[in-house]
PDB file of C-alpha atoms and ligand atoms in Angstrom:
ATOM      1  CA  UNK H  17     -45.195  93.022 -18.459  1.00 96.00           C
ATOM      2  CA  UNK H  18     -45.230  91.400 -14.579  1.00 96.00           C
ATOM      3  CA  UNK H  19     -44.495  88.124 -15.803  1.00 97.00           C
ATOM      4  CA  UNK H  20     -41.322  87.453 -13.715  1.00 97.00           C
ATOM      5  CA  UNK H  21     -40.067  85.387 -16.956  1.00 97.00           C
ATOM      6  CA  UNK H  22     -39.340  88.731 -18.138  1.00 98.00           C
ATOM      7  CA  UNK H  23     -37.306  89.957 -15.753  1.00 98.00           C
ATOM      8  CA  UNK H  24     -34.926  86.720 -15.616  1.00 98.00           C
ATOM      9  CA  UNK H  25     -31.536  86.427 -17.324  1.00 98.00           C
ATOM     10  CA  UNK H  26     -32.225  83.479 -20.570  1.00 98.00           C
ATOM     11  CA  UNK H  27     -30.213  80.571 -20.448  1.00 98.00           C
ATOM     12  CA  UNK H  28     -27.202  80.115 -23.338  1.00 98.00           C
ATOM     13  CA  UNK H  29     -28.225  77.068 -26.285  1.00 98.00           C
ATOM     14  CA  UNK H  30     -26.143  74.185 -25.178  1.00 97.00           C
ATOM     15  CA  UNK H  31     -26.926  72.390 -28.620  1.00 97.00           C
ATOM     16  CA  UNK H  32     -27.774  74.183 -32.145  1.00 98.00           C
ATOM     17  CA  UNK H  33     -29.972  72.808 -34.954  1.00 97.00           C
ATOM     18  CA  UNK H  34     -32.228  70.633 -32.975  1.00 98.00           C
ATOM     19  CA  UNK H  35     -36.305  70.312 -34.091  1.00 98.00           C
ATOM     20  CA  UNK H  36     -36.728  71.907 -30.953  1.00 97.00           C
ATOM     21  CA  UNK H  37     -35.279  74.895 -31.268  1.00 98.00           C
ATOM     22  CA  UNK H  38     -36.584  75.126 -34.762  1.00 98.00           C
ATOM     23  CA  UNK H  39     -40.054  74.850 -33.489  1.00 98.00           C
ATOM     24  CA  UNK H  40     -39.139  77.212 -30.929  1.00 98.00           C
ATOM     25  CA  UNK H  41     -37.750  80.073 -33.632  1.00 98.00           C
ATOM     26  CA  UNK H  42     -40.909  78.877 -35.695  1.00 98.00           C
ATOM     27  CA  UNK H  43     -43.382  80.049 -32.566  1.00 97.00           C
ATOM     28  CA  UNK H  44     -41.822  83.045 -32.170  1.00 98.00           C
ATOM     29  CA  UNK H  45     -41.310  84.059 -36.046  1.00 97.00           C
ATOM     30  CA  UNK H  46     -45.956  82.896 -36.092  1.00 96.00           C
ATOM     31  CA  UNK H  47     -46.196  85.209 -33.043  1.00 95.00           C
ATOM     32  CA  UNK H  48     -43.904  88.360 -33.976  1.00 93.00           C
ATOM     33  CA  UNK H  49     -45.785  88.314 -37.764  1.00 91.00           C
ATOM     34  CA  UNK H  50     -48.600  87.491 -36.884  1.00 90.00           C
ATOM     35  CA  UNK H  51     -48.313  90.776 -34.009  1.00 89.00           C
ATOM     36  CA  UNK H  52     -46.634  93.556 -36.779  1.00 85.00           C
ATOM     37  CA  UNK H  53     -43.072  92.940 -34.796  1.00 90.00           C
ATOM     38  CA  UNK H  54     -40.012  94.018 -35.735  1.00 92.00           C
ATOM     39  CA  UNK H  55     -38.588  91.744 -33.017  1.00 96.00           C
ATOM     40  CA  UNK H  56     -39.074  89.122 -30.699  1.00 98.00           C
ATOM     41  CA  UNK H  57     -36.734  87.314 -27.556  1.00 98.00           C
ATOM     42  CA  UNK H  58     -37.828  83.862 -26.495  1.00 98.00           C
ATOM     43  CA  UNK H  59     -38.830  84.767 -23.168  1.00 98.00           C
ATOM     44  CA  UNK H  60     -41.230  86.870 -24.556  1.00 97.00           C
ATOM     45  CA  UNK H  61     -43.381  83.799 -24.966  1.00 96.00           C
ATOM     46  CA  UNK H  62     -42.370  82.272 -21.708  1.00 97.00           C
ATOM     47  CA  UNK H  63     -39.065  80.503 -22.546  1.00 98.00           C
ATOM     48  CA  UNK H  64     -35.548  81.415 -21.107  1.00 98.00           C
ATOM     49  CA  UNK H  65     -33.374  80.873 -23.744  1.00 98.00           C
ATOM     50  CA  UNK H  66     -30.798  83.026 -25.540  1.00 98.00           C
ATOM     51  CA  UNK H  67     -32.904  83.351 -28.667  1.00 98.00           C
ATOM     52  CA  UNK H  68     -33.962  86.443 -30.423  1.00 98.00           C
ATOM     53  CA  UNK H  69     -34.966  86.942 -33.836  1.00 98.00           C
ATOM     54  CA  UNK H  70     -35.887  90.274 -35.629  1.00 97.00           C
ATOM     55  CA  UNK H  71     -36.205  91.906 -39.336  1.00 95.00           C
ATOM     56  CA  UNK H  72     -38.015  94.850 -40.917  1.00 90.00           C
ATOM     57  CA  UNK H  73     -38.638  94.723 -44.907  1.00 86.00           C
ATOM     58  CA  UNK H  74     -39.913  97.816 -46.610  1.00 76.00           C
ATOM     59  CA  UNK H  75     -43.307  98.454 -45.168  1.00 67.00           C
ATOM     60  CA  UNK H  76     -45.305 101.316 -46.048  1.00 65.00           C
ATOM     61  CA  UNK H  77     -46.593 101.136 -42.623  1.00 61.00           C
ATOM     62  CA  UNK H  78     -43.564 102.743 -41.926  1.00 62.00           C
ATOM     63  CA  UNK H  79     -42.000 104.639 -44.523  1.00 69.00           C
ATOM     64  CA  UNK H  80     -39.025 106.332 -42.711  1.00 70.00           C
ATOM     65  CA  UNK H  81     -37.912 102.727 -41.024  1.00 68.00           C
ATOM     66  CA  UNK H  82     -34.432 101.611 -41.933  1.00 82.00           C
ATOM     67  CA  UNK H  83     -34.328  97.904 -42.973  1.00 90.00           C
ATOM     68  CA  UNK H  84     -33.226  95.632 -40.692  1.00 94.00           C
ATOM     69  CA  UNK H  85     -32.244  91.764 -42.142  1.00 95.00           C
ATOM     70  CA  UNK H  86     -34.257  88.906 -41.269  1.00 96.00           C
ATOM     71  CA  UNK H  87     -32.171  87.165 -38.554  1.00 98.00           C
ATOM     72  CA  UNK H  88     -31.967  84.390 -36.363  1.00 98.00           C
ATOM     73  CA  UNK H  89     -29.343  85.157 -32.974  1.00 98.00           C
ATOM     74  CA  UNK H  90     -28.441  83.090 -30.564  1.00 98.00           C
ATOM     75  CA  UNK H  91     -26.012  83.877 -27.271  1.00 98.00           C
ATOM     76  CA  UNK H  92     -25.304  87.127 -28.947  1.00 98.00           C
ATOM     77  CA  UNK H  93     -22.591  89.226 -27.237  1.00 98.00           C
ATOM     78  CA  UNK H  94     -22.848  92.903 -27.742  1.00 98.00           C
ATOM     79  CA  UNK H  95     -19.472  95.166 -28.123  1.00 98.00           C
ATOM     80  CA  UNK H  96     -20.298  98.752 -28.123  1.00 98.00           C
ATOM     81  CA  UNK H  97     -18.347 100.781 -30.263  1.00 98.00           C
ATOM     82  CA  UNK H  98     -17.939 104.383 -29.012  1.00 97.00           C
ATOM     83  CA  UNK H  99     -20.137 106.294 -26.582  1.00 97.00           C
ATOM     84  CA  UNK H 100     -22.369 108.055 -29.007  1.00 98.00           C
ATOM     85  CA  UNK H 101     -25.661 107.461 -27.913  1.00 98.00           C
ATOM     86  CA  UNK H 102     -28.807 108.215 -29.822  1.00 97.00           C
ATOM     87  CA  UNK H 103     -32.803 109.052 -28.299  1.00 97.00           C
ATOM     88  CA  UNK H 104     -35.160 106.748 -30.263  1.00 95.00           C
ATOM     89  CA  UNK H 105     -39.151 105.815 -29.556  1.00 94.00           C
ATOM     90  CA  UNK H 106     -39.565 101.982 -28.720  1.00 95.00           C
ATOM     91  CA  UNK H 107     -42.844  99.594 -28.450  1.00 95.00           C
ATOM     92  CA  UNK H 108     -42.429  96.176 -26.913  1.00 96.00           C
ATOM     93  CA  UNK H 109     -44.988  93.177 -27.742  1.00 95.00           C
ATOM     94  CA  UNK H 110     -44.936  92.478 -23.602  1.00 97.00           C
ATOM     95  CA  UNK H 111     -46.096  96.122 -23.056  1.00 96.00           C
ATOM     96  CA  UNK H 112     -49.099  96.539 -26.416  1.00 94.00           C
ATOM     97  CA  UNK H 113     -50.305  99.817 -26.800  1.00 93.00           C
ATOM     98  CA  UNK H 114     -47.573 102.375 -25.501  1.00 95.00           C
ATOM     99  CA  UNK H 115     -44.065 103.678 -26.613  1.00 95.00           C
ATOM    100  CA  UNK H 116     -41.091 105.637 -25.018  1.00 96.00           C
ATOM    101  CA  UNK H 117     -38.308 107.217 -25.866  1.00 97.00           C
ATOM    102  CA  UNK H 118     -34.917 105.244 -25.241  1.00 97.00           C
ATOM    103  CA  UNK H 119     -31.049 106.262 -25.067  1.00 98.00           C
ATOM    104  CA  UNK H 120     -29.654 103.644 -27.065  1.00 98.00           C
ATOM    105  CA  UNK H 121     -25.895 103.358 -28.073  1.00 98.00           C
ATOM    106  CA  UNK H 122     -25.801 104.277 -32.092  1.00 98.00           C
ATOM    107  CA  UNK H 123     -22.942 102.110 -32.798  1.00 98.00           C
ATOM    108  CA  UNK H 124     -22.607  98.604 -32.303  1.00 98.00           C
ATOM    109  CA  UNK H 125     -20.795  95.146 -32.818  1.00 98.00           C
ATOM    110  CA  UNK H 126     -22.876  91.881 -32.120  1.00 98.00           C
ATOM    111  CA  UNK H 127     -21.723  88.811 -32.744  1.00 98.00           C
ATOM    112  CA  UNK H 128     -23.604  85.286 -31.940  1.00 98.00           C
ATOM    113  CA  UNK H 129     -25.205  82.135 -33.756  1.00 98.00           C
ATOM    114  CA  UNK H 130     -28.069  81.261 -36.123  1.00 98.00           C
ATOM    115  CA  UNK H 131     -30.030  78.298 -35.715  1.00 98.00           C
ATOM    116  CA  UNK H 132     -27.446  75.967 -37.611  1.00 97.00           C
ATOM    117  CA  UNK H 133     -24.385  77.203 -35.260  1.00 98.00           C
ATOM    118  CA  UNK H 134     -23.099  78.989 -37.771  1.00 98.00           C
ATOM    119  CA  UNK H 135     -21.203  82.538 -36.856  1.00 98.00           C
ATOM    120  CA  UNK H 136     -23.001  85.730 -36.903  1.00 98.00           C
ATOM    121  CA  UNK H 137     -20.452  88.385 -36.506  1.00 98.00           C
ATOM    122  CA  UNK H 138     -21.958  91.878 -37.587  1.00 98.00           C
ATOM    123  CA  UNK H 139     -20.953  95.828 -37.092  1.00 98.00           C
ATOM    124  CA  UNK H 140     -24.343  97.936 -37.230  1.00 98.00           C
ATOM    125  CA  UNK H 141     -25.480 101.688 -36.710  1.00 97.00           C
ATOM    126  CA  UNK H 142     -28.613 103.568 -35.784  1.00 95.00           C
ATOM    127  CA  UNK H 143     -32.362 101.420 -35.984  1.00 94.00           C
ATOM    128  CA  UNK H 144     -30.637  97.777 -36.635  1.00 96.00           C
ATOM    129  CA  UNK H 145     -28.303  98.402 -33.768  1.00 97.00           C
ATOM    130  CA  UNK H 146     -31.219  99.651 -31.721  1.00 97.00           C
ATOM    131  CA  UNK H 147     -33.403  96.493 -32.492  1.00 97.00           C
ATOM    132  CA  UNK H 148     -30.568  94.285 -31.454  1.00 98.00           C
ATOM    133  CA  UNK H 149     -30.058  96.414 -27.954  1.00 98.00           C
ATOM    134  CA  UNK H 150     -33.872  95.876 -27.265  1.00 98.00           C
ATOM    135  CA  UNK H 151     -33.786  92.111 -28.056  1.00 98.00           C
ATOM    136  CA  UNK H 152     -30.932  92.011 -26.658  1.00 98.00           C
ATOM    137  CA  UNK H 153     -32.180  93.473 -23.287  1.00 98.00           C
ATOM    138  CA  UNK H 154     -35.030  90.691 -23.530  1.00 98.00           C
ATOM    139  CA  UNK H 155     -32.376  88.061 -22.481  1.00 98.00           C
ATOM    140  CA  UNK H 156     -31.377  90.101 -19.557  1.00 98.00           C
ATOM    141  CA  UNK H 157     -34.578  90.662 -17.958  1.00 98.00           C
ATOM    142  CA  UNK H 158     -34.811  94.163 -18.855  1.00 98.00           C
ATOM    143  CA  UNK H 159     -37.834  96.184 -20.411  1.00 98.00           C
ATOM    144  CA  UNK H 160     -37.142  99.089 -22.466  1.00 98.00           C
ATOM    145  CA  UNK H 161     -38.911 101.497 -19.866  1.00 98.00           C
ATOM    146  CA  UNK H 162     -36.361 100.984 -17.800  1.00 98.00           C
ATOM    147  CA  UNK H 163     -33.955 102.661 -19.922  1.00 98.00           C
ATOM    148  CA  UNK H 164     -35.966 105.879 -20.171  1.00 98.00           C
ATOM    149  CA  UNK H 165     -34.283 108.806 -18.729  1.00 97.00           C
ATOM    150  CA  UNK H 166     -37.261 111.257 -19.271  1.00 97.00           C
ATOM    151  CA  UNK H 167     -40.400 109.642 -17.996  1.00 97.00           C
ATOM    152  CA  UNK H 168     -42.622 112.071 -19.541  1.00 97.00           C
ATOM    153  CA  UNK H 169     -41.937 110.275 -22.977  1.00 96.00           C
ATOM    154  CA  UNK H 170     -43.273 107.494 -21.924  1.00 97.00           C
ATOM    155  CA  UNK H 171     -47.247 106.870 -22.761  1.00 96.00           C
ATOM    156  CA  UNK H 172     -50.119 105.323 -24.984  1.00 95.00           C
ATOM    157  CA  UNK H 173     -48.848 105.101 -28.346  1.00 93.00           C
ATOM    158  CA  UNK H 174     -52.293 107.199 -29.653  1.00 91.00           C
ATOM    159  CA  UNK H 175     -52.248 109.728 -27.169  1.00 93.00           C
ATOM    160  CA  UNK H 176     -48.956 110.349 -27.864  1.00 93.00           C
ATOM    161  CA  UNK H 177     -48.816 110.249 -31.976  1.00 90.00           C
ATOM    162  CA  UNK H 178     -52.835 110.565 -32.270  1.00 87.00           C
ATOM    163  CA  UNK H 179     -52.385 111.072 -36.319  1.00 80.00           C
ATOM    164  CA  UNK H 180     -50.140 107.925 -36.661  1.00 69.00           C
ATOM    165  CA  UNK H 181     -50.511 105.261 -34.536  1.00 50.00           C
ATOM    166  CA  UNK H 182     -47.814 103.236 -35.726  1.00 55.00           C
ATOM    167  CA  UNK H 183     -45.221 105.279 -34.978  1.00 61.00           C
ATOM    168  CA  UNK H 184     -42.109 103.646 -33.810  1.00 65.00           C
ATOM    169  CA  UNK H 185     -42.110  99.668 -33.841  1.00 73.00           C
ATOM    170  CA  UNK H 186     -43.295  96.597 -31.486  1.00 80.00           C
ATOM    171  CA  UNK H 187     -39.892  94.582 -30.332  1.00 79.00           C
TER     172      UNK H 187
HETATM  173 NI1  LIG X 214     -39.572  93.971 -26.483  1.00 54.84          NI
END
């Protein structure tokens, strides 16, 4: 966080299935594992493309997390569906260490492109449709604190879950 990359609208891919935008997906799948993500957007390591990826197997790390499939989106278009909104906590790999509470919209159609071209076209609820908001937000130069409406849950992640530091998920 203060890297102006992040706060820059990403580019759309022009061309799919090219070695470099494998290598790209392949640097950012090596960074989110090897950081316990559940999520990462491409200009989270500096490049402005529409390209996020996220997943979350079972992980007894956290036991109450919904699974989320692993997936490859590019130039996704969100459709929200309703105006049910839902308060969740959110980490961010560009802000290490702290987590907030977010208003996020509970349902959700996104639709977009894996690395191939092929269609993505999927209607999602709750955590998955959360993940894809955050990433989502990545590619719009927007950081989840800015979507906090109460400040005051926003802090360290072990002063504010002392007992279980890995509350909530790094996106
Ligand atoms: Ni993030």
């Amino acid at each position: 966080m203060g890297d102006a990359r992040l706060l820059e609208p990403a580019e759309a891919v022009a061309v799919f299935d090219t070695s470099e935008l494998r290598t790209l997906v392949a640097d950012m799948r090596d960074t989110m594992l090897a950081l316990n993500g559940a999520g990462l957007a491409a200009p989270q390591i500096g490049v402005g493309l529409q390209v996020v990826i996220f997943g979350v197997a079972n992980n007894p790390r956290y036991p109450d997390a919904e699974t989320v499939p692993d997936t490859v989106l590019l130039n996704p278009v969100l459709e929200y569906l309703g105006d049910e909104m839902e308060e969740g906590w959110e980490g961010c790999l560009s802000l290490p260490g702290m987590r907030g509470k977010v208003p996020r919209h509970k349902h959700l159609r996104y639709r977009g492109f894996d690395l191939k071209g092929q269609p993505i076209d999927r209607t999602v609820s709750g955590f998955h449709a959360r993940v894809v908001q955050h990433e989502c937000d990545h590619l719009k130069g927007i950081l989840y604190p800015m979507r906090i409406t109460d400040m005051r849950l926003f802090g360290f992640t072990e002063v504010l879950f002392p007992d279980s530091a890995a509350i909530g998920m790094d996106e």
